[in-house]
Amino acid sequence: MPSPPQPARAVIVMGVSGSGKTTLGRALAAHLGWAFLDADDLHPPRNREKMARVEPLTDEDRQPWLETLHARLAAHVQAGNPLVLACSALKARYRRTLTGDLDGVALVFAHGPRDVIAARMQGRNHFMPPSLLDSQFAALEPPAQAIFADIRRPVAELVPGIAAALRGP
C-alpha cells in the first residue's frame, strides 16, 4: 500500500465485523469535516444473503465489491474530496485492491479482543451474524503500517489521536 503523503486525502478504517469501524469512521469524518462511506452499504445483495445464511464470503465474492470501493475511493481522492471509508479490508491484498496506485490513503486499524467484539455483535441488528466472527479473525492479516485504534477506548478519545497522527509529526 502506498504510504500517505502529508496530509492524507483518504482514510480506510479497517477491522473485523463488530470492531466499530462505522462508528469510529463516522466520528473521524465528522471531526475532519470529510465525507464518509460505509463499505457495507455497497455489498451486493448476493453477498448479504450469503452472510445472512451464515456462509463466509470468499475472495471471489469480495473482489467485485472491493473494485467498486476502489472506484469510489479513487473518485474522491482525484476530485480532492477527502473521504473516510469504513471497510473490513481484512487481507493485505484486499487493501492493495482498495488503494491501488492512489497516494494519500492512510489506514486505521480498529482492533480489540475477540470477546469484546463478540459482545458488541450480540447487541446489534446487522446482516453479519456473530457466528461468522471466527471466520473474520481467521482471514485477518493485521496491517504492518497503520494507525492502531484500540476499540476498548471510547471513540471520543480515539478520534483526536487519529486526527493528530494523520497530520504527522
JSON list of C-alpha atoms in Angstrom, two decimals:
[
{"chain": "A", "resi": 1, "resn": "MET", "atom": "CA", "xyz": [0.00, 0.00, 0.00]},
{"chain": "A", "resi": 2, "resn": "PRO", "atom": "CA", "xyz": [1.42, 3.43, -0.87]},
{"chain": "A", "resi": 3, "resn": "SER", "atom": "CA", "xyz": [2.39, 5.45, 2.18]},
{"chain": "A", "resi": 4, "resn": "PRO", "atom": "CA", "xyz": [0.33, 8.59, 2.59]},
{"chain": "A", "resi": 5, "resn": "PRO", "atom": "CA", "xyz": [1.98, 11.93, 1.92]},
{"chain": "A", "resi": 6, "resn": "GLN", "atom": "CA", "xyz": [1.10, 14.70, 4.33]},
{"chain": "A", "resi": 7, "resn": "PRO", "atom": "CA", "xyz": [-1.73, 15.28, 4.62]},
{"chain": "A", "resi": 8, "resn": "ALA", "atom": "CA", "xyz": [-3.78, 12.16, 3.93]},
{"chain": "A", "resi": 9, "resn": "ARG", "atom": "CA", "xyz": [-6.61, 12.60, 1.44]},
{"chain": "A", "resi": 10, "resn": "ALA", "atom": "CA", "xyz": [-8.44, 9.43, 2.39]},
{"chain": "A", "resi": 11, "resn": "VAL", "atom": "CA", "xyz": [-8.59, 7.08, 5.35]},
{"chain": "A", "resi": 12, "resn": "ILE", "atom": "CA", "xyz": [-9.68, 3.45, 5.44]},
{"chain": "A", "resi": 13, "resn": "VAL", "atom": "CA", "xyz": [-10.90, 2.40, 8.89]},
{"chain": "A", "resi": 14, "resn": "MET", "atom": "CA", "xyz": [-10.48, -1.38, 8.86]},
{"chain": "A", "resi": 15, "resn": "GLY", "atom": "CA", "xyz": [-11.11, -4.31, 11.18]},
{"chain": "A", "resi": 16, "resn": "VAL", "atom": "CA", "xyz": [-13.27, -7.35, 11.72]},
{"chain": "A", "resi": 17, "resn": "SER", "atom": "CA", "xyz": [-17.04, -7.12, 11.85]},
{"chain": "A", "resi": 18, "resn": "GLY", "atom": "CA", "xyz": [-18.16, -5.63, 15.16]},
{"chain": "A", "resi": 19, "resn": "SER", "atom": "CA", "xyz": [-14.91, -3.72, 15.76]},
{"chain": "A", "resi": 20, "resn": "GLY", "atom": "CA", "xyz": [-16.68, -0.38, 15.48]},
{"chain": "A", "resi": 21, "resn": "LYS", "atom": "CA", "xyz": [-15.36, 0.67, 12.06]},
{"chain": "A", "resi": 22, "resn": "THR", "atom": "CA", "xyz": [-18.54, 2.52, 11.15]},
{"chain": "A", "resi": 23, "resn": "THR", "atom": "CA", "xyz": [-18.89, 4.32, 14.47]},
{"chain": "A", "resi": 24, "resn": "LEU", "atom": "CA", "xyz": [-15.21, 5.29, 14.51]},
{"chain": "A", "resi": 25, "resn": "GLY", "atom": "CA", "xyz": [-15.23, 6.19, 10.81]},
{"chain": "A", "resi": 26, "resn": "ARG", "atom": "CA", "xyz": [-18.31, 8.43, 11.10]},
{"chain": "A", "resi": 27, "resn": "ALA", "atom": "CA", "xyz": [-16.84, 10.20, 14.14]},
{"chain": "A", "resi": 28, "resn": "LEU", "atom": "CA", "xyz": [-13.49, 10.69, 12.41]},
{"chain": "A", "resi": 29, "resn": "ALA", "atom": "CA", "xyz": [-15.14, 12.01, 9.24]},
{"chain": "A", "resi": 30, "resn": "ALA", "atom": "CA", "xyz": [-17.21, 14.47, 11.29]},
{"chain": "A", "resi": 31, "resn": "HIS", "atom": "CA", "xyz": [-14.12, 15.60, 13.20]},
{"chain": "A", "resi": 32, "resn": "LEU", "atom": "CA", "xyz": [-12.14, 16.14, 9.99]},
{"chain": "A", "resi": 33, "resn": "GLY", "atom": "CA", "xyz": [-15.07, 17.58, 8.00]},
{"chain": "A", "resi": 34, "resn": "TRP", "atom": "CA", "xyz": [-14.66, 14.81, 5.41]},
{"chain": "A", "resi": 35, "resn": "ALA", "atom": "CA", "xyz": [-17.17, 12.63, 3.56]},
{"chain": "A", "resi": 36, "resn": "PHE", "atom": "CA", "xyz": [-17.93, 9.19, 4.96]},
{"chain": "A", "resi": 37, "resn": "LEU", "atom": "CA", "xyz": [-18.73, 5.92, 3.19]},
{"chain": "A", "resi": 38, "resn": "ASP", "atom": "CA", "xyz": [-19.59, 2.58, 4.81]},
{"chain": "A", "resi": 39, "resn": "ALA", "atom": "CA", "xyz": [-18.45, -0.28, 2.59]},
{"chain": "A", "resi": 40, "resn": "ASP", "atom": "CA", "xyz": [-21.24, -2.46, 3.98]},
{"chain": "A", "resi": 41, "resn": "ASP", "atom": "CA", "xyz": [-23.74, -0.24, 2.15]},
{"chain": "A", "resi": 42, "resn": "LEU", "atom": "CA", "xyz": [-22.20, -1.33, -1.16]},
{"chain": "A", "resi": 43, "resn": "HIS", "atom": "CA", "xyz": [-22.25, -5.09, -0.62]},
{"chain": "A", "resi": 44, "resn": "PRO", "atom": "CA", "xyz": [-24.28, -6.66, -3.42]},
{"chain": "A", "resi": 45, "resn": "PRO", "atom": "CA", "xyz": [-27.46, -8.49, -2.36]},
{"chain": "A", "resi": 46, "resn": "ARG", "atom": "CA", "xyz": [-25.82, -11.85, -3.12]},
{"chain": "A", "resi": 47, "resn": "ASN", "atom": "CA", "xyz": [-23.10, -11.19, -0.53]},
{"chain": "A", "resi": 48, "resn": "ARG", "atom": "CA", "xyz": [-25.60, -10.02, 2.09]},
{"chain": "A", "resi": 49, "resn": "GLU", "atom": "CA", "xyz": [-27.75, -13.11, 1.51]},
{"chain": "A", "resi": 50, "resn": "LYS", "atom": "CA", "xyz": [-24.74, -15.39, 1.82]},
{"chain": "A", "resi": 51, "resn": "MET", "atom": "CA", "xyz": [-23.67, -13.83, 5.12]},
{"chain": "A", "resi": 52, "resn": "ALA", "atom": "CA", "xyz": [-27.25, -14.00, 6.43]},
{"chain": "A", "resi": 53, "resn": "ARG", "atom": "CA", "xyz": [-27.13, -17.76, 5.72]},
{"chain": "A", "resi": 54, "resn": "VAL", "atom": "CA", "xyz": [-24.00, -17.85, 7.94]},
{"chain": "A", "resi": 55, "resn": "GLU", "atom": "CA", "xyz": [-21.72, -18.53, 4.97]},
{"chain": "A", "resi": 56, "resn": "PRO", "atom": "CA", "xyz": [-18.40, -16.67, 4.95]},
{"chain": "A", "resi": 57, "resn": "LEU", "atom": "CA", "xyz": [-17.61, -14.70, 1.82]},
{"chain": "A", "resi": 58, "resn": "THR", "atom": "CA", "xyz": [-14.88, -16.00, -0.46]},
{"chain": "A", "resi": 59, "resn": "ASP", "atom": "CA", "xyz": [-12.23, -13.90, -2.14]},
{"chain": "A", "resi": 60, "resn": "GLU", "atom": "CA", "xyz": [-14.22, -14.29, -5.35]},
{"chain": "A", "resi": 61, "resn": "ASP", "atom": "CA", "xyz": [-17.33, -12.91, -3.61]},
{"chain": "A", "resi": 62, "resn": "ARG", "atom": "CA", "xyz": [-15.39, -9.92, -2.34]},
{"chain": "A", "resi": 63, "resn": "GLN", "atom": "CA", "xyz": [-13.43, -8.97, -5.47]},
{"chain": "A", "resi": 64, "resn": "PRO", "atom": "CA", "xyz": [-16.16, -7.05, -7.39]},
{"chain": "A", "resi": 65, "resn": "TRP", "atom": "CA", "xyz": [-17.17, -5.29, -4.16]},
{"chain": "A", "resi": 66, "resn": "LEU", "atom": "CA", "xyz": [-13.54, -4.27, -3.49]},
{"chain": "A", "resi": 67, "resn": "GLU", "atom": "CA", "xyz": [-13.21, -2.96, -7.05]},
{"chain": "A", "resi": 68, "resn": "THR", "atom": "CA", "xyz": [-16.37, -0.88, -6.60]},
{"chain": "A", "resi": 69, "resn": "LEU", "atom": "CA", "xyz": [-14.96, 0.52, -3.35]},
{"chain": "A", "resi": 70, "resn": "HIS", "atom": "CA", "xyz": [-11.66, 1.33, -5.06]},
{"chain": "A", "resi": 71, "resn": "ALA", "atom": "CA", "xyz": [-13.52, 3.27, -7.76]},
{"chain": "A", "resi": 72, "resn": "ARG", "atom": "CA", "xyz": [-15.39, 5.29, -5.13]},
{"chain": "A", "resi": 73, "resn": "LEU", "atom": "CA", "xyz": [-12.20, 5.94, -3.16]},
{"chain": "A", "resi": 74, "resn": "ALA", "atom": "CA", "xyz": [-10.32, 6.96, -6.32]},
{"chain": "A", "resi": 75, "resn": "ALA", "atom": "CA", "xyz": [-13.10, 9.34, -7.38]},
{"chain": "A", "resi": 76, "resn": "HIS", "atom": "CA", "xyz": [-12.92, 11.12, -4.02]},
{"chain": "A", "resi": 77, "resn": "VAL", "atom": "CA", "xyz": [-9.13, 11.33, -3.97]},
{"chain": "A", "resi": 78, "resn": "GLN", "atom": "CA", "xyz": [-8.89, 12.54, -7.58]},
{"chain": "A", "resi": 79, "resn": "ALA", "atom": "CA", "xyz": [-11.60, 15.16, -7.02]},
{"chain": "A", "resi": 80, "resn": "GLY", "atom": "CA", "xyz": [-9.86, 16.45, -3.89]},
{"chain": "A", "resi": 81, "resn": "ASN", "atom": "CA", "xyz": [-12.88, 15.46, -1.77]},
{"chain": "A", "resi": 82, "resn": "PRO", "atom": "CA", "xyz": [-11.37, 13.71, 1.29]},
{"chain": "A", "resi": 83, "resn": "LEU", "atom": "CA", "xyz": [-13.09, 10.51, 2.37]},
{"chain": "A", "resi": 84, "resn": "VAL", "atom": "CA", "xyz": [-13.20, 8.19, 5.36]},
{"chain": "A", "resi": 85, "resn": "LEU", "atom": "CA", "xyz": [-14.11, 4.66, 4.25]},
{"chain": "A", "resi": 86, "resn": "ALA", "atom": "CA", "xyz": [-15.16, 2.05, 6.81]},
{"chain": "A", "resi": 87, "resn": "CYS", "atom": "CA", "xyz": [-14.28, -1.35, 5.35]},
{"chain": "A", "resi": 88, "resn": "SER", "atom": "CA", "xyz": [-13.21, -4.68, 6.82]},
{"chain": "A", "resi": 89, "resn": "ALA", "atom": "CA", "xyz": [-10.16, -4.84, 4.48]},
{"chain": "A", "resi": 90, "resn": "LEU", "atom": "CA", "xyz": [-9.09, -7.99, 6.31]},
{"chain": "A", "resi": 91, "resn": "LYS", "atom": "CA", "xyz": [-6.31, -9.13, 3.99]},
{"chain": "A", "resi": 92, "resn": "ALA", "atom": "CA", "xyz": [-3.30, -7.26, 2.64]},
{"chain": "A", "resi": 93, "resn": "ARG", "atom": "CA", "xyz": [-4.36, -7.98, -0.93]},
{"chain": "A", "resi": 94, "resn": "TYR", "atom": "CA", "xyz": [-7.82, -6.52, -0.25]},
{"chain": "A", "resi": 95, "resn": "ARG", "atom": "CA", "xyz": [-6.12, -3.35, 0.97]},
{"chain": "A", "resi": 96, "resn": "ARG", "atom": "CA", "xyz": [-3.95, -3.31, -2.17]},
{"chain": "A", "resi": 97, "resn": "THR", "atom": "CA", "xyz": [-7.11, -3.57, -4.30]},
{"chain": "A", "resi": 98, "resn": "LEU", "atom": "CA", "xyz": [-8.73, -0.75, -2.35]},
{"chain": "A", "resi": 99, "resn": "THR", "atom": "CA", "xyz": [-5.80, 1.63, -2.61]},
{"chain": "A", "resi": 100, "resn": "GLY", "atom": "CA", "xyz": [-4.40, 0.60, -6.00]},
{"chain": "A", "resi": 101, "resn": "ASP", "atom": "CA", "xyz": [-1.92, 3.28, -7.05]},
{"chain": "A", "resi": 102, "resn": "LEU", "atom": "CA", "xyz": [-3.61, 6.04, -5.05]},
{"chain": "A", "resi": 103, "resn": "ASP", "atom": "CA", "xyz": [-1.40, 8.31, -2.98]},
{"chain": "A", "resi": 104, "resn": "GLY", "atom": "CA", "xyz": [-2.51, 9.86, 0.27]},
{"chain": "A", "resi": 105, "resn": "VAL", "atom": "CA", "xyz": [-4.50, 6.92, 1.66]},
{"chain": "A", "resi": 106, "resn": "ALA", "atom": "CA", "xyz": [-3.97, 6.21, 5.36]},
{"chain": "A", "resi": 107, "resn": "LEU", "atom": "CA", "xyz": [-5.07, 3.11, 7.23]},
{"chain": "A", "resi": 108, "resn": "VAL", "atom": "CA", "xyz": [-6.64, 2.99, 10.70]},
{"chain": "A", "resi": 109, "resn": "PHE", "atom": "CA", "xyz": [-6.85, -0.48, 12.25]},
{"chain": "A", "resi": 110, "resn": "ALA", "atom": "CA", "xyz": [-9.75, -0.79, 14.72]},
{"chain": "A", "resi": 111, "resn": "HIS", "atom": "CA", "xyz": [-8.67, -3.74, 16.84]},
{"chain": "A", "resi": 112, "resn": "GLY", "atom": "CA", "xyz": [-9.60, -5.37, 20.11]},
{"chain": "A", "resi": 113, "resn": "PRO", "atom": "CA", "xyz": [-10.06, -8.68, 21.91]},
{"chain": "A", "resi": 114, "resn": "ARG", "atom": "CA", "xyz": [-12.41, -11.23, 20.38]},
{"chain": "A", "resi": 115, "resn": "ASP", "atom": "CA", "xyz": [-14.63, -11.34, 23.50]},
{"chain": "A", "resi": 116, "resn": "VAL", "atom": "CA", "xyz": [-15.19, -7.57, 23.41]},
{"chain": "A", "resi": 117, "resn": "ILE", "atom": "CA", "xyz": [-16.09, -7.67, 19.72]},
{"chain": "A", "resi": 118, "resn": "ALA", "atom": "CA", "xyz": [-18.36, -10.72, 20.16]},
{"chain": "A", "resi": 119, "resn": "ALA", "atom": "CA", "xyz": [-20.25, -8.93, 22.95]},
{"chain": "A", "resi": 120, "resn": "ARG", "atom": "CA", "xyz": [-20.74, -5.89, 20.69]},
{"chain": "A", "resi": 121, "resn": "MET", "atom": "CA", "xyz": [-22.06, -8.09, 17.90]},
{"chain": "A", "resi": 122, "resn": "GLN", "atom": "CA", "xyz": [-24.65, -9.70, 20.17]},
{"chain": "A", "resi": 123, "resn": "GLY", "atom": "CA", "xyz": [-26.28, -6.34, 20.76]},
{"chain": "A", "resi": 124, "resn": "ARG", "atom": "CA", "xyz": [-26.76, -5.18, 17.19]},
{"chain": "A", "resi": 125, "resn": "ASN", "atom": "CA", "xyz": [-29.00, -5.84, 14.23]},
{"chain": "A", "resi": 126, "resn": "HIS", "atom": "CA", "xyz": [-26.72, -6.44, 11.25]},
{"chain": "A", "resi": 127, "resn": "PHE", "atom": "CA", "xyz": [-26.61, -8.78, 8.26]},
{"chain": "A", "resi": 128, "resn": "MET", "atom": "CA", "xyz": [-23.31, -10.22, 9.52]},
{"chain": "A", "resi": 129, "resn": "PRO", "atom": "CA", "xyz": [-24.21, -12.74, 12.25]},
{"chain": "A", "resi": 130, "resn": "PRO", "atom": "CA", "xyz": [-21.94, -13.12, 15.31]},
{"chain": "A", "resi": 131, "resn": "SER", "atom": "CA", "xyz": [-21.34, -16.74, 14.32]},
{"chain": "A", "resi": 132, "resn": "LEU", "atom": "CA", "xyz": [-19.12, -15.53, 11.45]},
{"chain": "A", "resi": 133, "resn": "LEU", "atom": "CA", "xyz": [-16.74, -13.65, 13.76]},
{"chain": "A", "resi": 134, "resn": "ASP", "atom": "CA", "xyz": [-14.29, -16.56, 13.90]},
{"chain": "A", "resi": 135, "resn": "SER", "atom": "CA", "xyz": [-14.06, -16.58, 10.08]},
{"chain": "A", "resi": 136, "resn": "GLN", "atom": "CA", "xyz": [-13.27, -12.85, 10.21]},
{"chain": "A", "resi": 137, "resn": "PHE", "atom": "CA", "xyz": [-10.42, -13.38, 12.67]},
{"chain": "A", "resi": 138, "resn": "ALA", "atom": "CA", "xyz": [-9.16, -16.33, 10.61]},
{"chain": "A", "resi": 139, "resn": "ALA", "atom": "CA", "xyz": [-8.99, -14.14, 7.50]},
{"chain": "A", "resi": 140, "resn": "LEU", "atom": "CA", "xyz": [-7.50, -11.11, 9.28]},
{"chain": "A", "resi": 141, "resn": "GLU", "atom": "CA", "xyz": [-3.97, -10.14, 8.28]},
{"chain": "A", "resi": 142, "resn": "PRO", "atom": "CA", "xyz": [-3.15, -7.27, 10.65]},
{"chain": "A", "resi": 143, "resn": "PRO", "atom": "CA", "xyz": [-1.53, -4.40, 8.78]},
{"chain": "A", "resi": 144, "resn": "ALA", "atom": "CA", "xyz": [2.16, -3.68, 9.25]},
{"chain": "A", "resi": 145, "resn": "GLN", "atom": "CA", "xyz": [1.68, 0.06, 8.77]},
{"chain": "A", "resi": 146, "resn": "ALA", "atom": "CA", "xyz": [-1.41, 1.70, 10.20]},
{"chain": "A", "resi": 147, "resn": "ILE", "atom": "CA", "xyz": [-2.69, 3.92, 12.94]},
{"chain": "A", "resi": 148, "resn": "PHE", "atom": "CA", "xyz": [-3.77, 1.42, 15.59]},
{"chain": "A", "resi": 149, "resn": "ALA", "atom": "CA", "xyz": [-7.04, 2.18, 17.42]},
{"chain": "A", "resi": 150, "resn": "ASP", "atom": "CA", "xyz": [-7.77, 0.05, 20.49]},
{"chain": "A", "resi": 151, "resn": "ILE", "atom": "CA", "xyz": [-11.55, -0.25, 20.49]},
{"chain": "A", "resi": 152, "resn": "ARG", "atom": "CA", "xyz": [-11.67, -0.65, 24.27]},
{"chain": "A", "resi": 153, "resn": "ARG", "atom": "CA", "xyz": [-11.09, 3.10, 24.41]},
{"chain": "A", "resi": 154, "resn": "PRO", "atom": "CA", "xyz": [-14.01, 5.48, 23.86]},
{"chain": "A", "resi": 155, "resn": "VAL", "atom": "CA", "xyz": [-14.40, 6.81, 20.31]},
{"chain": "A", "resi": 156, "resn": "ALA", "atom": "CA", "xyz": [-14.26, 10.36, 21.69]},
{"chain": "A", "resi": 157, "resn": "GLU", "atom": "CA", "xyz": [-10.72, 9.61, 22.93]},
{"chain": "A", "resi": 158, "resn": "LEU", "atom": "CA", "xyz": [-9.60, 7.79, 19.78]},
{"chain": "A", "resi": 159, "resn": "VAL", "atom": "CA", "xyz": [-10.62, 10.38, 17.19]},
{"chain": "A", "resi": 160, "resn": "PRO", "atom": "CA", "xyz": [-8.35, 13.27, 18.26]},
{"chain": "A", "resi": 161, "resn": "GLY", "atom": "CA", "xyz": [-5.36, 10.92, 18.43]},
{"chain": "A", "resi": 162, "resn": "ILE", "atom": "CA", "xyz": [-6.08, 9.54, 14.97]},
{"chain": "A", "resi": 163, "resn": "ALA", "atom": "CA", "xyz": [-6.51, 13.05, 13.57]},
{"chain": "A", "resi": 164, "resn": "ALA", "atom": "CA", "xyz": [-3.18, 14.08, 15.09]},
{"chain": "A", "resi": 165, "resn": "ALA", "atom": "CA", "xyz": [-1.47, 11.01, 13.65]},
{"chain": "A", "resi": 166, "resn": "LEU", "atom": "CA", "xyz": [-2.89, 11.84, 10.20]},
{"chain": "A", "resi": 167, "resn": "ARG", "atom": "CA", "xyz": [-1.36, 15.31, 10.42]},
{"chain": "A", "resi": 168, "resn": "GLY", "atom": "CA", "xyz": [2.01, 13.76, 11.17]},
{"chain": "A", "resi": 169, "resn": "PRO", "atom": "CA", "xyz": [4.84, 14.89, 13.43]}
]
